[in-house]
Short mmCIF file of C-alpha atoms and ligand atoms in Angstrom, two decimals:
data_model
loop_
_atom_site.label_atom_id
_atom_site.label_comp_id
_atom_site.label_asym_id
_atom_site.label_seq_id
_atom_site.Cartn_x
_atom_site.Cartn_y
_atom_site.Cartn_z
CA UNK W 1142 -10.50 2.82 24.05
CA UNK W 1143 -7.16 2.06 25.46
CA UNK W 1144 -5.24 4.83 23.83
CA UNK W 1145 -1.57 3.98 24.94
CA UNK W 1146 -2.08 0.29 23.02
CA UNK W 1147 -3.69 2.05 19.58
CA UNK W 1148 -1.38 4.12 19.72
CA UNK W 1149 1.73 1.67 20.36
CA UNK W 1150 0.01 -0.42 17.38
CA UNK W 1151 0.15 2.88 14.76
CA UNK W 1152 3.87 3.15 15.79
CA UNK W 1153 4.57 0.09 15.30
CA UNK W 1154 2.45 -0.38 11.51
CA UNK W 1155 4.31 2.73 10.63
CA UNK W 1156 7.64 0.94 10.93
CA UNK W 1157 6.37 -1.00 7.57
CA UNK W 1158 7.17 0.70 4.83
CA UNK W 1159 4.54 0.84 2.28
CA UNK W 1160 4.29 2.05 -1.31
CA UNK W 1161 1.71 4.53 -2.21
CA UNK W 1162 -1.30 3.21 -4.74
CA UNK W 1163 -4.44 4.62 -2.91
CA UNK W 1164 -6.43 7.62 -1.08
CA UNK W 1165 -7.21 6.88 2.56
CA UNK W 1166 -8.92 7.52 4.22
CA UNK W 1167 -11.83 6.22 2.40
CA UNK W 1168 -15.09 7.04 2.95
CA UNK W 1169 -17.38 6.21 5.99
CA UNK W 1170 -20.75 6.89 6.05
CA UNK W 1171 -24.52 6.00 7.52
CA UNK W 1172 -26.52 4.20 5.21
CA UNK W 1173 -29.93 6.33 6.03
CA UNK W 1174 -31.82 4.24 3.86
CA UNK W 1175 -30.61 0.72 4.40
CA UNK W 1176 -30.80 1.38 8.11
CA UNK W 1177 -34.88 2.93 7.99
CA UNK W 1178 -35.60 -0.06 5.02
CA UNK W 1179 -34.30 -2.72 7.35
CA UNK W 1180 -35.97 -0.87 10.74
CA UNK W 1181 -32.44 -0.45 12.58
CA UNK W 1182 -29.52 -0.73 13.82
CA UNK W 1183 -27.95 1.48 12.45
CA UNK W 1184 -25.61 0.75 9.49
CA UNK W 1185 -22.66 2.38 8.29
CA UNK W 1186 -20.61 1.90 5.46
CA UNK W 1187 -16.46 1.83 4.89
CA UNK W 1188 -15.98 2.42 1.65
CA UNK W 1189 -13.12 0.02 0.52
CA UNK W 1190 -14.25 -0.19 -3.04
CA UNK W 1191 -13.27 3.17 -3.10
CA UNK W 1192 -9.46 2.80 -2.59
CA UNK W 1193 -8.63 4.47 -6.12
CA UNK W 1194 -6.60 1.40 -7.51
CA UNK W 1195 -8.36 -0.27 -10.19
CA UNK W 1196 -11.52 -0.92 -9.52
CA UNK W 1197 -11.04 -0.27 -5.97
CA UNK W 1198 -11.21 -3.00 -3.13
CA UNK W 1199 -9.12 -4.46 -0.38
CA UNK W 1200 -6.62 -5.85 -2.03
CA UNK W 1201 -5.21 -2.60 -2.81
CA UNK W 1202 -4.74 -1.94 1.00
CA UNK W 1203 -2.86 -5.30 1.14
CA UNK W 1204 -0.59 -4.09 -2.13
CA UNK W 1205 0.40 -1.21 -0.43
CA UNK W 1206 2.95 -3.39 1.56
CA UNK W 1207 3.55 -6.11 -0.51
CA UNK W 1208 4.28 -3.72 -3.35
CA UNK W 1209 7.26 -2.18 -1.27
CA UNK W 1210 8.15 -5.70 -0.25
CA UNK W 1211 8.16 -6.84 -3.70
CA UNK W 1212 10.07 -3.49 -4.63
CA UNK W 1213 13.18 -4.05 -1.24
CA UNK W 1214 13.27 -7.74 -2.46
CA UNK W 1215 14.53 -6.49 -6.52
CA UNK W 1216 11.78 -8.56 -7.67
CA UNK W 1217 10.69 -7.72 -11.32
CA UNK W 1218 8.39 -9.57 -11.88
CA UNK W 1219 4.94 -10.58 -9.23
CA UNK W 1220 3.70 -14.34 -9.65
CA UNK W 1221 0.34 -14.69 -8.12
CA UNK W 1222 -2.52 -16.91 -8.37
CA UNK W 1223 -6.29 -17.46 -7.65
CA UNK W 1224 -9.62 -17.85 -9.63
CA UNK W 1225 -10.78 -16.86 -12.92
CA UNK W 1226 -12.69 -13.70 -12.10
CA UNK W 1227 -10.12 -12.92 -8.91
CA UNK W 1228 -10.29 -9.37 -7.47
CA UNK W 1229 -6.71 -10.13 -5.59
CA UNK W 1230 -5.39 -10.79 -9.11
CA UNK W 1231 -6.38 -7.57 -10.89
CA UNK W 1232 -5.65 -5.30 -8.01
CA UNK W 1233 -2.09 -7.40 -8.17
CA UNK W 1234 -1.52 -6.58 -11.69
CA UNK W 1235 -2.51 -3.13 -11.54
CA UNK W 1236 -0.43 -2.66 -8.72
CA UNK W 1237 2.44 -4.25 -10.29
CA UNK W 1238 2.23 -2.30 -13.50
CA UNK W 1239 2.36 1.05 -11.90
CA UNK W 1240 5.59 0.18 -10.60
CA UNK W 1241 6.97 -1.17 -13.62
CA UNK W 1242 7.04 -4.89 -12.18
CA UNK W 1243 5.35 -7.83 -14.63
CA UNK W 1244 2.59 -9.60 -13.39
CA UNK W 1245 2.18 -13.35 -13.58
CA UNK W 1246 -1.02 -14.92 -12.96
CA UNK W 1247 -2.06 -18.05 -12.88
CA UNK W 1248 -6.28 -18.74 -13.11
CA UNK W 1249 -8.32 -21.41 -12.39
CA UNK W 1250 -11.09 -22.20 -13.82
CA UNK W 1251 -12.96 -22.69 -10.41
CA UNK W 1252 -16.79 -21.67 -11.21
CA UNK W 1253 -19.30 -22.09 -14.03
CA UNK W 1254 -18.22 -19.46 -16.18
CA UNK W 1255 -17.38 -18.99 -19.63
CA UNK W 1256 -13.70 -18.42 -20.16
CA UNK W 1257 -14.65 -14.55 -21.28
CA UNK W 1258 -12.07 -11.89 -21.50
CA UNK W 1259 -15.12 -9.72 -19.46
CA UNK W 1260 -14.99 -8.34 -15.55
CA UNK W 1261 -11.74 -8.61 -14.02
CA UNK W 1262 -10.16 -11.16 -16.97
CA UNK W 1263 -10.97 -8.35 -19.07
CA UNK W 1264 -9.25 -5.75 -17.00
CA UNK W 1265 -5.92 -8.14 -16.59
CA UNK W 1266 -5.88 -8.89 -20.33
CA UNK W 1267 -5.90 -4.75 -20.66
CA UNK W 1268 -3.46 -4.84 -17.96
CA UNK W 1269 -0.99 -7.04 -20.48
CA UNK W 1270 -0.70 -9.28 -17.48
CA UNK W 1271 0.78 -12.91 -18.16
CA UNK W 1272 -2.38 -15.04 -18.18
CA UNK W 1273 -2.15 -18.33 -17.36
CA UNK W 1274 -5.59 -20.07 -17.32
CA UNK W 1275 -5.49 -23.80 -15.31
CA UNK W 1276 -8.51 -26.34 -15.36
CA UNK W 1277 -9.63 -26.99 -11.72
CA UNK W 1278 -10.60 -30.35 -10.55
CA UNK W 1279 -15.15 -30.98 -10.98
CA UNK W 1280 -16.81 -28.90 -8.52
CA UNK W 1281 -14.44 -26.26 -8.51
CA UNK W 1282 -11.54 -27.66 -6.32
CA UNK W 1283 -8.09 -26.82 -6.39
CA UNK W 1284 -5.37 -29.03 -4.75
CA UNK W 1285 -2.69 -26.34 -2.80
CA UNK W 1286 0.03 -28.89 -3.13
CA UNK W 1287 -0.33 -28.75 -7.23
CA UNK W 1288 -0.60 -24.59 -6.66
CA UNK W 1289 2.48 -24.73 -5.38
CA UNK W 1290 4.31 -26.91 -7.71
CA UNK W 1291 2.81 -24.64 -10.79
CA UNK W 1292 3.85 -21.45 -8.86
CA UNK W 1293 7.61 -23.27 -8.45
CA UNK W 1294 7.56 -24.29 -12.42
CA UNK W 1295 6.67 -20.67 -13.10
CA UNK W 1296 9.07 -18.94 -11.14
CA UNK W 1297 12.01 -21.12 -12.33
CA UNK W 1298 11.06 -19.98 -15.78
CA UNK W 1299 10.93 -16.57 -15.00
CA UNK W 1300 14.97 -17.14 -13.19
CA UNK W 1301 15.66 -19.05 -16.08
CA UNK W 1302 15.04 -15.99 -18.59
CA UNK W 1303 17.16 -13.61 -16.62
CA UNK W 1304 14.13 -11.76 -14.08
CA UNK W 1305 13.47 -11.84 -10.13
CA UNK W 1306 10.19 -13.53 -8.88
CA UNK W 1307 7.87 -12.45 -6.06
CA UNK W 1308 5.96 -15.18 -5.40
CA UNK W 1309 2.61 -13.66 -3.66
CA UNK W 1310 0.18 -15.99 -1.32
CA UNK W 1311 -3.26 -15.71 -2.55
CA UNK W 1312 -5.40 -12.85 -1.14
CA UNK W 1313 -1.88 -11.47 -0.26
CA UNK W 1314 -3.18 -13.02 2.96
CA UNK W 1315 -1.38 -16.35 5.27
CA UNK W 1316 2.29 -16.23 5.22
CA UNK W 1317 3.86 -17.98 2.59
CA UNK W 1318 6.02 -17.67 -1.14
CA UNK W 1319 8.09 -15.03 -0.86
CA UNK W 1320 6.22 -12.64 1.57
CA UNK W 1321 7.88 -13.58 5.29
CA UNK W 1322 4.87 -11.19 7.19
CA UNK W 1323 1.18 -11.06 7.07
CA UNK W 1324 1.37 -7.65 5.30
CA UNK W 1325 -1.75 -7.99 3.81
CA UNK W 1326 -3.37 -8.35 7.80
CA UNK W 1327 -1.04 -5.52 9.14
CA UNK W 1328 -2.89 -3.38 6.23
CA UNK W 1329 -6.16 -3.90 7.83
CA UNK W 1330 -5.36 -3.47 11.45
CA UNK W 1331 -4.55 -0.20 10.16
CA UNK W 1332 -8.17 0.17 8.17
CA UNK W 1333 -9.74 -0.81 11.25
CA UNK W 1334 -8.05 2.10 13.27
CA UNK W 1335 -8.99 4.29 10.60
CA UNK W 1336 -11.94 2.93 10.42
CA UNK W 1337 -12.58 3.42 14.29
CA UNK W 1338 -11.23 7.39 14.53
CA UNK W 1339 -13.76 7.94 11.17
CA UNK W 1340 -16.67 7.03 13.76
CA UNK W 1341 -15.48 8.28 17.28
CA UNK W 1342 -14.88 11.87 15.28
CA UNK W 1343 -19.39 11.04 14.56
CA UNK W 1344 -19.67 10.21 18.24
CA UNK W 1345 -20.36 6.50 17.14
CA UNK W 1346 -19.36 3.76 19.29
CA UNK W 1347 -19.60 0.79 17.33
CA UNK W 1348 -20.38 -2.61 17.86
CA UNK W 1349 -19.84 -4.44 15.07
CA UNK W 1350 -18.04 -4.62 12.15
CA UNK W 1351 -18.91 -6.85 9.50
CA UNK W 1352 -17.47 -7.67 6.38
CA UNK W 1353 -16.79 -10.64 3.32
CA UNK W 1354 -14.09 -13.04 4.34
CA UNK W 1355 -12.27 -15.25 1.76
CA UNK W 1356 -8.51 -15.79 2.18
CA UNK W 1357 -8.61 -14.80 5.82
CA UNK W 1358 -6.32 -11.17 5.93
CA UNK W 1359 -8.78 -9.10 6.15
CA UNK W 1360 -10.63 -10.68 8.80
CA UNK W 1361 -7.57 -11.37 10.51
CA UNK W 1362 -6.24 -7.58 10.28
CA UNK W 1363 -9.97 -6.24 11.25
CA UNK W 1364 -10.00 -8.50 14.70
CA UNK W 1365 -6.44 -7.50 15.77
CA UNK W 1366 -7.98 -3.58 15.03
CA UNK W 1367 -10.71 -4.09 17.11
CA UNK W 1368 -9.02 -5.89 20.12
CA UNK W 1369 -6.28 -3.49 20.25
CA UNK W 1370 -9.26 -0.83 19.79
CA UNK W 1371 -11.91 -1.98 22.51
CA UNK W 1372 -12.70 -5.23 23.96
CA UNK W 1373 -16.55 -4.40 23.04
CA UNK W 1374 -16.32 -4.35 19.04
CA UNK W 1375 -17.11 -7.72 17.57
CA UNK W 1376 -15.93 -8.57 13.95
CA UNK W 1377 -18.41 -10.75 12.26
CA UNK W 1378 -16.72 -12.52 8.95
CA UNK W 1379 -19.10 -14.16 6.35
CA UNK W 1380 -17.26 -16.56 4.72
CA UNK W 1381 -17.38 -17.07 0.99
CA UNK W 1382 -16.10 -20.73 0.50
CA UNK W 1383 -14.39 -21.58 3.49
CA UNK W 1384 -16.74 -24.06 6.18
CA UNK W 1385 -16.26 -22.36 9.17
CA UNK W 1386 -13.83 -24.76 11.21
CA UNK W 1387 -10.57 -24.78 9.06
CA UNK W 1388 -11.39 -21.02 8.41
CA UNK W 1389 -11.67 -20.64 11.99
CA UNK W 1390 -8.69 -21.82 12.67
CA UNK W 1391 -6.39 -20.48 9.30
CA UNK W 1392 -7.92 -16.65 10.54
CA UNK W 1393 -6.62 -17.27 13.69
CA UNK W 1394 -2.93 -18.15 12.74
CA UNK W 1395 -2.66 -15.28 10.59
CA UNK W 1396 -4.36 -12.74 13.20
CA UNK W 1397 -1.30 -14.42 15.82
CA UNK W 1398 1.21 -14.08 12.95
CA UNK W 1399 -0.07 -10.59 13.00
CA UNK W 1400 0.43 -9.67 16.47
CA UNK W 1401 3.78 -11.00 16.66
CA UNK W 1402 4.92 -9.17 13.36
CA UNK W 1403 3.35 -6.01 15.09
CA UNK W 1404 5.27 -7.04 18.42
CA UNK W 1405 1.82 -6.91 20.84
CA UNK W 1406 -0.52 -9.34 22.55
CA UNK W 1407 -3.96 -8.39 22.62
CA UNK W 1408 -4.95 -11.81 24.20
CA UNK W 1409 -6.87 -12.96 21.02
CA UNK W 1410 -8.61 -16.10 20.75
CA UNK W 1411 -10.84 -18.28 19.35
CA UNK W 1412 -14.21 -16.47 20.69
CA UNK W 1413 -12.39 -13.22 18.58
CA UNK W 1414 -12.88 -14.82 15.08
CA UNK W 1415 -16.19 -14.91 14.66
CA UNK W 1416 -17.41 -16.44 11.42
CA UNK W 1417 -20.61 -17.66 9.37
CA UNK W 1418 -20.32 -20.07 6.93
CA UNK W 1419 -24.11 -20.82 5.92
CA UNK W 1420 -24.32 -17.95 3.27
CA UNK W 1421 -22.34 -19.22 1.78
CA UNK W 1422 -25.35 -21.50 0.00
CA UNK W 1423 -24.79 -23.50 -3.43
CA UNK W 1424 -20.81 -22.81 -3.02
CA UNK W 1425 -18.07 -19.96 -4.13
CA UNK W 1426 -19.19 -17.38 -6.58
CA UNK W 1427 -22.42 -19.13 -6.99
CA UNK W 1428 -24.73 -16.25 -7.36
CA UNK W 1429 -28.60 -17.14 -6.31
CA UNK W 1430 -32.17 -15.04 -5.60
CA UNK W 1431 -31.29 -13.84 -2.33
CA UNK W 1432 -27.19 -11.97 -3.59
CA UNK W 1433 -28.92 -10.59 -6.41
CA UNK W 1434 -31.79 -9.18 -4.34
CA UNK W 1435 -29.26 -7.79 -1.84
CA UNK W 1436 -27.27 -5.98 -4.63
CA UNK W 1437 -30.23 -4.70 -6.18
CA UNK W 1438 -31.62 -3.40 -2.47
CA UNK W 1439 -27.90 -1.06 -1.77
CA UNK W 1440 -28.26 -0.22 -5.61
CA UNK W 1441 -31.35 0.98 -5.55
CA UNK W 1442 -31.88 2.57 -2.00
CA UNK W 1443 -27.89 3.56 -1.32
CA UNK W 1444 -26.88 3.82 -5.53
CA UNK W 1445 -23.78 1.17 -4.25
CA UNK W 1446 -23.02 -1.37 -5.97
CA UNK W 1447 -21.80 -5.08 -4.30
CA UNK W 1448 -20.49 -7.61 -5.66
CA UNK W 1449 -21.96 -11.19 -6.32
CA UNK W 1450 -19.14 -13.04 -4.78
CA UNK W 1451 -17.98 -11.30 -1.43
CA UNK W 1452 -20.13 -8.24 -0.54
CA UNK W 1453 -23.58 -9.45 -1.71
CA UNK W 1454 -22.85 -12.55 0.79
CA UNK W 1455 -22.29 -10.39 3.34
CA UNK W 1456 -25.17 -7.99 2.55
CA UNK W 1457 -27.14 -11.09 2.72
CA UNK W 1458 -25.85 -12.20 5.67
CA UNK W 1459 -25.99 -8.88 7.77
CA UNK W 1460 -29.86 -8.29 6.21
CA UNK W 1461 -30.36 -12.07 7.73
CA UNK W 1462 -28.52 -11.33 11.29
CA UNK W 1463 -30.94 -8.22 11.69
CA UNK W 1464 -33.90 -10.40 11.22
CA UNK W 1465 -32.68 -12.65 13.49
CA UNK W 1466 -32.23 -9.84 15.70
CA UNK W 1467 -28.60 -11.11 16.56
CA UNK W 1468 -27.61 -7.62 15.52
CA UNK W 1469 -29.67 -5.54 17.58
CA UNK W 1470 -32.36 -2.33 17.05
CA UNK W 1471 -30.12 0.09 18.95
CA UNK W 1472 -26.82 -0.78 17.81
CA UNK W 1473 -24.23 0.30 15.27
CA UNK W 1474 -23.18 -1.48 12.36
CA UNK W 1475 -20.08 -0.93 10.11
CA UNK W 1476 -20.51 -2.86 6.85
CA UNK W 1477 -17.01 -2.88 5.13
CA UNK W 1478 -17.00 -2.72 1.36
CA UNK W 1479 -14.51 -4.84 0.18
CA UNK W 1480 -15.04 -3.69 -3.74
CA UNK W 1481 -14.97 -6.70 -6.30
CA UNK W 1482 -17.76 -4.89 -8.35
CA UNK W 1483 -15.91 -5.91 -11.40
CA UNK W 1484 -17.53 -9.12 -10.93
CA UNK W 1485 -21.14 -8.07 -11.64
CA UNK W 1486 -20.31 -8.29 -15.18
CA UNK W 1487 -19.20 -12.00 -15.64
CA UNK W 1488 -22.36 -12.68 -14.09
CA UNK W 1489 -24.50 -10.88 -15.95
CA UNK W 1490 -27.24 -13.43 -17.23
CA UNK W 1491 -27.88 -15.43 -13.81
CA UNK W 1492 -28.54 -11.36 -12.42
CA UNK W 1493 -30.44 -11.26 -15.17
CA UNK W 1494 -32.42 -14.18 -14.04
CA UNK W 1495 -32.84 -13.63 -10.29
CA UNK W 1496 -34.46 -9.94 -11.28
CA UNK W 1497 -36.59 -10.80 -14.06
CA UNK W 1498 -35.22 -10.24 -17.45
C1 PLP Y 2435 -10.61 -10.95 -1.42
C2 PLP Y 2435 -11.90 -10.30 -1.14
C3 PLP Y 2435 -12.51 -10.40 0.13
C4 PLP Y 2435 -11.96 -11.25 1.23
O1 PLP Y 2435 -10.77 -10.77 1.76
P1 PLP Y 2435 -9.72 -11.81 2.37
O2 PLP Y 2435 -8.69 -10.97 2.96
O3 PLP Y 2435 -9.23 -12.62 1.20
O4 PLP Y 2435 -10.45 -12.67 3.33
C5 PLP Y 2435 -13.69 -9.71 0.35
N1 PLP Y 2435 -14.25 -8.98 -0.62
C6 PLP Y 2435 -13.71 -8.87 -1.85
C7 PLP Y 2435 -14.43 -8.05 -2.86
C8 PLP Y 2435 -12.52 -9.52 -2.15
O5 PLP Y 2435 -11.99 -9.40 -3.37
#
């Protein structure tokens, strides 16, 4: 570890102010049984679902920031926007709420579910969140350019009856609306650090760090972490919907928005953002035999739950890697827990399916 540059990267994340919504650190621990089930490496678990917001997750590391920014910018009122069952929308709204701001969210209809108030819909209608529910194109495809004209429509609404927007980039993630900084990204070069003292205090060097990667922030924030850590961690992100060449590249630009906003240069490139796109399999939130065998393994052998949409992917994906013995018998694994467990819910009866009634 090059302890002049994580510690020049602390100083410089403490010089954004955040609000406080959750308990960190959270949790990391080894995953005895997962790691003697699967025959090595050894796996380890950051416990992100555990953040204390909500359901837990890690959007509520992102919030922490945009919160505060949301808060210095005398906005009353958060517009924000993703699909139906969104984890970055209920963590929003719950965020928003406990600070007295009104949360605006607009939902498409992206997947094959029933327009239910159950999971996270549920949890926003308890919320009292403004719930704007928006068809998306066959196949589940939404158009960014009509995002942003709905977004525009609603904010002008919400100036025209007297209140300050905050217009909020999905996933709190790329640069964009009214947040000027990756904030969301700064939040997890932070959770990698934290991440990275939790297993040097266990005398574990780790190797790699693995985690669900949807709106790119996270993934971003994580390989910024590790390069200012140690040249030898590798972050592996499993992408959800994203094909891996656009991701690729969208990661990348928020990771270099991220060093500049944190005023370093860690020399990152492409070889740094390291994704997978085949698990994700029939598409986005599309739950099949091998997520809902995953989520019953951790259940049953760890009593963690995943979630069909992110962590179950990348349960899937890091069971697959060790069989393909691209993550190796003698090294160490962090898994990072992104939370979205709401989820399980909404998707009760194809669970039900894939595990025998
Ligand atoms: C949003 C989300 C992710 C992906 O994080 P990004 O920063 O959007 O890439 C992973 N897991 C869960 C549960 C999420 O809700």
């Amino acid at each position: 570890m090059d302890d002049s540059s994580v510690s020049e990267v602390k100083d410089k994340i403490r010089t954004f102010k955040k609000s406080d919504l959750i308990h960190l650190p959270t949790p990391f621990m080894k995953l005895e049984n997962l790691t003697r089930e699967l025959g090595g490496p050894n796996i380890y678990i950051k416990r992100d679902d555990m953040t204390g917001l909500a359901f837990g997750g890690n959007k509520s590391r992102k919030l922490e920031y945009i919160i505060q920014d949301v808060l210095e910018k005398k906005a009353d009122v958060i517009i924000t926007w993703a699909g139906l069952q969104s984890n970055w929308c209920l963590q929003t709204a719950a965020a928003a709420r406990k600070f007295g701001i009104t949360p605006v969210l607009v939902l498409f209809n992206v997947y094959d579910l029933p327009i239910e108030y159950d999971g996270n819909l549920l949890l926003d209608f308890i919320l009292k969140s403004e719930i704007r529910i928006r068809e998306a194109e066959k196949g589940g495809v939404v158009h960014l350019q009509d995002v942003d004209a709905i977004l525009e429509e609603v904010a002008a609404e919400v100036k025209e009856s007297g209140h300050t927007p905050y217009v909020a980039p999905i996933g709190g993630s790329a640069v964009g609306g009214s947040m000027e900084k990756p904030l969301g990204a700064i939040s997890y070069v932070d959770a990698f650090i934290e991440m990275a003292e939790q297993a040097e205090s266990l005398g574990i060097e780790v190797d790699h760090v693995i985690h669900a990667s949807g709106s790119g922030g996270t993934q971003a924030g994580l390989a910024v972490g590790a390069k200012a850590w140690n040249e030898r961690v590798k972050v592996i992100g499993v992408s959800v919907s994203e094909e891996k060449q656009t991701y690729q590249e969208l990661v990348l630009e928020i990771a270099r928005d991220t060093e500049r906003a944190l005023e370093g240069s860690f020399g990152l490139g492409e070889k740094d953002i390291v994704i997978f796109d085949e698990y994700i399999r029939e598409g986005y939130g599309e739950v099949n035999q091998e997520v809902s065998d995953a989520i019953r393994l951790v259940a049953m052998k760890e009593g963690i739950f995943l979630d069909p949409v992110y962590t179950g992917k990348a349960m899937v994906a890091l069971i697959d890697l060790v069989k393909k013995e691209y993550l190796k018998k003698d090294e160490n694994v962090v898994f990072f827990h992104t939370g979205g467990t709401a989820a399980l819910f909404p998707n009760k009866q194809k669970l039900r399916k894939f595990l025998g009634e």
